[in-house]
XYZ file of N, CA, C and O in Angstrom:
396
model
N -24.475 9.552 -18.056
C -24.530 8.121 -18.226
C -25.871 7.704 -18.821
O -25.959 6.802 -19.654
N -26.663 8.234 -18.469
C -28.294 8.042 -18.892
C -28.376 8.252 -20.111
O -28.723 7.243 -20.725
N -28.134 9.501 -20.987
C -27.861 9.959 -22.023
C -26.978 8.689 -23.073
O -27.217 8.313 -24.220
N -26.004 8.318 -22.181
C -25.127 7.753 -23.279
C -25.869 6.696 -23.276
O -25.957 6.317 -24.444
N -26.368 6.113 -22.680
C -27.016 4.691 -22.121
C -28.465 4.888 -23.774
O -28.630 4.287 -24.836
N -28.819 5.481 -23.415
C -30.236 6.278 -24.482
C -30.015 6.070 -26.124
O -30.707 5.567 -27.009
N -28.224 6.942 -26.071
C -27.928 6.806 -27.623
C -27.486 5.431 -27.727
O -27.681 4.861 -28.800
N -27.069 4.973 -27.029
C -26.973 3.450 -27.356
C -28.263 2.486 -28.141
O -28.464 2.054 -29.276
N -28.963 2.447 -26.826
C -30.206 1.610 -27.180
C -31.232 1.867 -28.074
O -32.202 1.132 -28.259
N -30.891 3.454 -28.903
C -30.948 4.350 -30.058
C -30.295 3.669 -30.940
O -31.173 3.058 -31.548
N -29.327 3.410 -31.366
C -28.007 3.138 -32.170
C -28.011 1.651 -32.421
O -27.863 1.310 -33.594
N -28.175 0.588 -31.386
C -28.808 -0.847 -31.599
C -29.892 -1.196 -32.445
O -29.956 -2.031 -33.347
N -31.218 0.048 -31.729
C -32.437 0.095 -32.381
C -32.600 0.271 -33.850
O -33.448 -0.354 -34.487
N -31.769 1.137 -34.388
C -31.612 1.634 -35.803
C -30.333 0.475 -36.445
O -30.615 0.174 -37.604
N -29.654 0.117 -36.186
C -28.810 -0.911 -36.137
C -29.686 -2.372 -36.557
O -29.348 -3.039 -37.534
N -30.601 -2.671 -35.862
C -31.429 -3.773 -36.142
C -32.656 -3.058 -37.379
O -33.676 -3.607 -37.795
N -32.310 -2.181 -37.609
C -33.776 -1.901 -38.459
C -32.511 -1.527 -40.184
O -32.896 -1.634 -41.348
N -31.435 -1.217 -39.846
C -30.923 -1.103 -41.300
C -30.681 0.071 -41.652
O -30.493 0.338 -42.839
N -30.642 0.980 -40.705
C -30.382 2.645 -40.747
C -29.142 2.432 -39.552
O -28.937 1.604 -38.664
N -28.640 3.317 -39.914
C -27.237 3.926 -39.136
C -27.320 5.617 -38.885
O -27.721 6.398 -39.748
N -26.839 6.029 -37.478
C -27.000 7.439 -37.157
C -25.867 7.508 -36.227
O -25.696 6.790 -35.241
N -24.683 8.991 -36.893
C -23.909 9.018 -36.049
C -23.577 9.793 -34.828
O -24.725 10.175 -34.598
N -23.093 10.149 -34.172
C -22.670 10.939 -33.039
C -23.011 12.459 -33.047
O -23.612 13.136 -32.212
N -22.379 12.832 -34.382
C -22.934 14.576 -35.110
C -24.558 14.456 -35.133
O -25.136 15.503 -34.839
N -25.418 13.281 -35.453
C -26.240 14.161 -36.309
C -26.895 13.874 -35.017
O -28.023 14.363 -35.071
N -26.652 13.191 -33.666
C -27.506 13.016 -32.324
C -27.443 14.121 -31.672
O -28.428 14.531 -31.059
N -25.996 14.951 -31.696
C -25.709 15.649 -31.085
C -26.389 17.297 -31.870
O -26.669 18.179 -31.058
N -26.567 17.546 -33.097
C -26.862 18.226 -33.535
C -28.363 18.490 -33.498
O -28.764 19.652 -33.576
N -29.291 17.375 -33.372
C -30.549 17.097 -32.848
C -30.505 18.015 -31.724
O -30.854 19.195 -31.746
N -29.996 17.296 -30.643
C -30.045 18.256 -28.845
C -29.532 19.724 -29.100
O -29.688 20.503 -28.159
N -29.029 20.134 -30.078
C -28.972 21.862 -29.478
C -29.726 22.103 -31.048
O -28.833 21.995 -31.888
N -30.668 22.306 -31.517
C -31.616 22.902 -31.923
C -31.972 23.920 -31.869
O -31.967 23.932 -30.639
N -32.338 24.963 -32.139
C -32.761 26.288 -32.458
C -33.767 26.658 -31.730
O -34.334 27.209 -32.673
N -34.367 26.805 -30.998
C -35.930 27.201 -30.603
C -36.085 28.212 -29.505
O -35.278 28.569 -28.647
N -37.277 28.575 -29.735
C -37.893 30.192 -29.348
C -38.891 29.804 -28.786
O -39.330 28.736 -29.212
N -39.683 30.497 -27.588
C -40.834 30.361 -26.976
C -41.094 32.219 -26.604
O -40.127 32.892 -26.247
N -42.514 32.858 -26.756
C -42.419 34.063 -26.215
C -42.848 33.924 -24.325
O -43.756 33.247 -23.843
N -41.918 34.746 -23.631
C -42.440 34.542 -22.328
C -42.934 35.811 -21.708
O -43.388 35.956 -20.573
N -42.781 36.635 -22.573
C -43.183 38.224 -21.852
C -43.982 39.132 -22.744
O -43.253 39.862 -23.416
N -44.989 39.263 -22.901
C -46.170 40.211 -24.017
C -47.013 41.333 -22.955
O -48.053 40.959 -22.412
N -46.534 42.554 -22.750
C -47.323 43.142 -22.202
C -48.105 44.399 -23.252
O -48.391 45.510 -22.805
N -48.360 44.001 -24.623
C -49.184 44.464 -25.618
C -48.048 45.563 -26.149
O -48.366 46.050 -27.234
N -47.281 45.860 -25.817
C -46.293 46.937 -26.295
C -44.599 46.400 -26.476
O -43.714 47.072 -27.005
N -44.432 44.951 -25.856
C -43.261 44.742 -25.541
C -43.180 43.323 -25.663
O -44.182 42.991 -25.029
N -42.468 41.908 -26.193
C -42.549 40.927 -26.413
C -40.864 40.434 -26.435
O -40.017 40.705 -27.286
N -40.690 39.428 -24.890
C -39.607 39.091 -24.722
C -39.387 37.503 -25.043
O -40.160 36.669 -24.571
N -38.728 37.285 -25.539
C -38.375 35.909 -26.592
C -37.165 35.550 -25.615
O -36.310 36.385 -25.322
N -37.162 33.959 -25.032
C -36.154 33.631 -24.789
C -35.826 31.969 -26.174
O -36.684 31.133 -26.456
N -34.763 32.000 -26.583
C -33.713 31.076 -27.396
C -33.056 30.107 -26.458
O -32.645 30.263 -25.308
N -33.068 28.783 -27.466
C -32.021 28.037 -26.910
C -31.435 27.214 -28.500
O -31.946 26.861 -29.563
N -30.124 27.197 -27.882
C -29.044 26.811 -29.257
C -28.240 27.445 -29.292
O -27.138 27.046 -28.916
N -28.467 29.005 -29.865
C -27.666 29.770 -29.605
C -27.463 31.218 -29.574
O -28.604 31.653 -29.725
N -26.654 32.238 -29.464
C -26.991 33.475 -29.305
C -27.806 33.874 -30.201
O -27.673 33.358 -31.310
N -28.956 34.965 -30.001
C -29.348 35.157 -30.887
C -30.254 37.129 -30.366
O -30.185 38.004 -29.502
N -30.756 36.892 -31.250
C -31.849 38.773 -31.026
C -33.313 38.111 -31.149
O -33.558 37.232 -31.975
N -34.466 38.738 -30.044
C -35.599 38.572 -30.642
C -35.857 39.774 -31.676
O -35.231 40.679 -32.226
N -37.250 39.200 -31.605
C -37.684 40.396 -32.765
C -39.277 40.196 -32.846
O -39.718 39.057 -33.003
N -40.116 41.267 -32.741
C -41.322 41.115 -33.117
C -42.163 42.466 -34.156
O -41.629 43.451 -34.667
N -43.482 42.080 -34.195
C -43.979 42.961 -35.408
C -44.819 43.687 -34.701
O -45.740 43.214 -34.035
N -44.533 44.945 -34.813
C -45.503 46.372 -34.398
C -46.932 46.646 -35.466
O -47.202 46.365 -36.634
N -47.484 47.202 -34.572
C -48.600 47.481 -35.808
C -48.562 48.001 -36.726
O -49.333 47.599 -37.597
N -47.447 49.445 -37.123
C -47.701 50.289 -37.845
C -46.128 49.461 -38.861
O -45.249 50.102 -39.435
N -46.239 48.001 -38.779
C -45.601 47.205 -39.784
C -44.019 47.172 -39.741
O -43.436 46.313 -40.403
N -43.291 48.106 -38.963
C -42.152 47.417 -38.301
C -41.819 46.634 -37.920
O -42.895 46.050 -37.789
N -40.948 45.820 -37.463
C -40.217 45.140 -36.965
C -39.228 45.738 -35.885
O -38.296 46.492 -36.165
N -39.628 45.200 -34.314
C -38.803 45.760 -33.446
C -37.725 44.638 -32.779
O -38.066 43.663 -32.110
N -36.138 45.074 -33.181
C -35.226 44.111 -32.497
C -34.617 43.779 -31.479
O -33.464 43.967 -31.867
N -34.532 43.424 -30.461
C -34.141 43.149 -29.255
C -32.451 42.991 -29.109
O -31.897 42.454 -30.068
N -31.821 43.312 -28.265
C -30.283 43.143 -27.931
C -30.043 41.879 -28.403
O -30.966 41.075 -28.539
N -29.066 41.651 -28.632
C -28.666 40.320 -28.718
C -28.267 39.966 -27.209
O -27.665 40.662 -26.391
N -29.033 38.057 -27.031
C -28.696 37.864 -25.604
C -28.162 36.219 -25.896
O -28.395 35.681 -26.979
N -27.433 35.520 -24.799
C -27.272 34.441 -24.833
C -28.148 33.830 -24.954
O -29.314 34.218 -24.878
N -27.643 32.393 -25.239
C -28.693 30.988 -25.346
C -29.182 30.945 -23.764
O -28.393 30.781 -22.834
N -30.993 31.167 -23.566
C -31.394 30.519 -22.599
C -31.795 31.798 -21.715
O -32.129 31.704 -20.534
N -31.714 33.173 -22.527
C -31.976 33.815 -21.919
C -32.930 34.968 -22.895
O -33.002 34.822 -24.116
N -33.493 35.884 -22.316
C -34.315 36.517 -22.815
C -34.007 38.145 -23.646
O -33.424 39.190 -23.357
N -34.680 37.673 -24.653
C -34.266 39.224 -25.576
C -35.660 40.063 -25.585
O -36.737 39.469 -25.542
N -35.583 41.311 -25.635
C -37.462 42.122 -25.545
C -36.608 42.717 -26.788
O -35.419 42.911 -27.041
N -38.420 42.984 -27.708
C -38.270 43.630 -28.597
C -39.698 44.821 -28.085
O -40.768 44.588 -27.522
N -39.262 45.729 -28.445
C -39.984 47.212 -28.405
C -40.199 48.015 -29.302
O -39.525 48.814 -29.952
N -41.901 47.497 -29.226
C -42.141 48.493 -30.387
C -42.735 50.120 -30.029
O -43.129 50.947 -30.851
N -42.656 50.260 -28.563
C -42.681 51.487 -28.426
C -41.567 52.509 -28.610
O -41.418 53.695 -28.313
N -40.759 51.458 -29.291
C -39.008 52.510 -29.700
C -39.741 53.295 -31.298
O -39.583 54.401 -31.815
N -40.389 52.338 -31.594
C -41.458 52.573 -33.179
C -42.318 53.720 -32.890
O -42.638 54.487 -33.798
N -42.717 53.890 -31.678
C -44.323 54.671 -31.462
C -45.378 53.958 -32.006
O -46.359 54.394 -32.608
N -44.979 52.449 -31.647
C -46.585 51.482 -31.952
C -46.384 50.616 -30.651
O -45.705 50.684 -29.626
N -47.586 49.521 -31.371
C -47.428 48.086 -30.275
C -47.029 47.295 -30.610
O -46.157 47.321 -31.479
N -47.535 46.101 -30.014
C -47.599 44.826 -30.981
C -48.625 44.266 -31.583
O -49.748 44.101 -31.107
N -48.240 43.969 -32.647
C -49.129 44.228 -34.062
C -50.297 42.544 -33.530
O -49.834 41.706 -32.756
N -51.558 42.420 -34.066
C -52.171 41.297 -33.758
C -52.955 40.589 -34.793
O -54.127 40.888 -34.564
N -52.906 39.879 -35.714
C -51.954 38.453 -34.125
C -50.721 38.820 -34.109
O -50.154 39.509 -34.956
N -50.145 38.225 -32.847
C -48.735 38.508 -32.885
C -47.890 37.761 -33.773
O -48.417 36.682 -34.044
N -46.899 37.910 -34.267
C -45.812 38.053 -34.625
C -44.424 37.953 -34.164
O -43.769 38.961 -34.427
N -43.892 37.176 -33.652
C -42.389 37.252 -32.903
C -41.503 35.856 -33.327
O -42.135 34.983 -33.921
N -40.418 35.678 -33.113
C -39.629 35.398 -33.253
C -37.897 35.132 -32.475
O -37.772 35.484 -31.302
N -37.272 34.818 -32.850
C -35.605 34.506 -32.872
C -34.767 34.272 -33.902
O -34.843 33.252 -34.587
N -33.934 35.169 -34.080
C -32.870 35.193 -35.148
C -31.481 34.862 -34.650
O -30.890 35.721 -33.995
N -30.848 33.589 -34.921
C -29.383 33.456 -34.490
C -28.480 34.699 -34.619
O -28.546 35.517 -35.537
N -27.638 34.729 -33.588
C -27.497 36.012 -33.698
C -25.633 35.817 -34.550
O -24.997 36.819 -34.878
């Protein structure tokens, strides 16, 4: 109810200003793509996503790229670059790829 209450007084607001925004492009706003890293123990870098499934992935030193399982939205993917026989490369480097 809060939400709907929000796009409303959203939708008035833009309404009085001479712009119009519909339902898709509000709703397409809230599930967005985004990555935060929550786990770096210099060898290992776990990426959790929200939006949607996806793989992390980060950069080893010796210039690989190490990919992580693919995991749901909201949950955490590790990428390992000791699967490489390196670390993680610095600065770091990481990421999320829809999967």
């Amino acid at each position: 109810m809060k939400r709907q209450l929000m796009s409303t007084f959203a939708i008035l607001a833009l309404a009085g200003s001479g712009l119009a925004v519909t339902a898709n492009s509000a709703s397409a706003a809230a599930s967005a793509f985004t990555c935060v890293k929550v786990f770096d123990d210099g060898n290992t870098a776990g990426i959790r996503c929200t939006g949607s499934a996806f793989n992390g992935f980060a950069k080893c030193k010796n210039n690989q790229y190490a990919i992580g399982a693919t995991a749901a939205s909201g949950t955490t993917s590790y990428a390992y670059c000791t699967s490489y026989n390196s670390s993680l490369a610095s600065p770091r480097v990481w990421g999320g790829s829809p999967a």
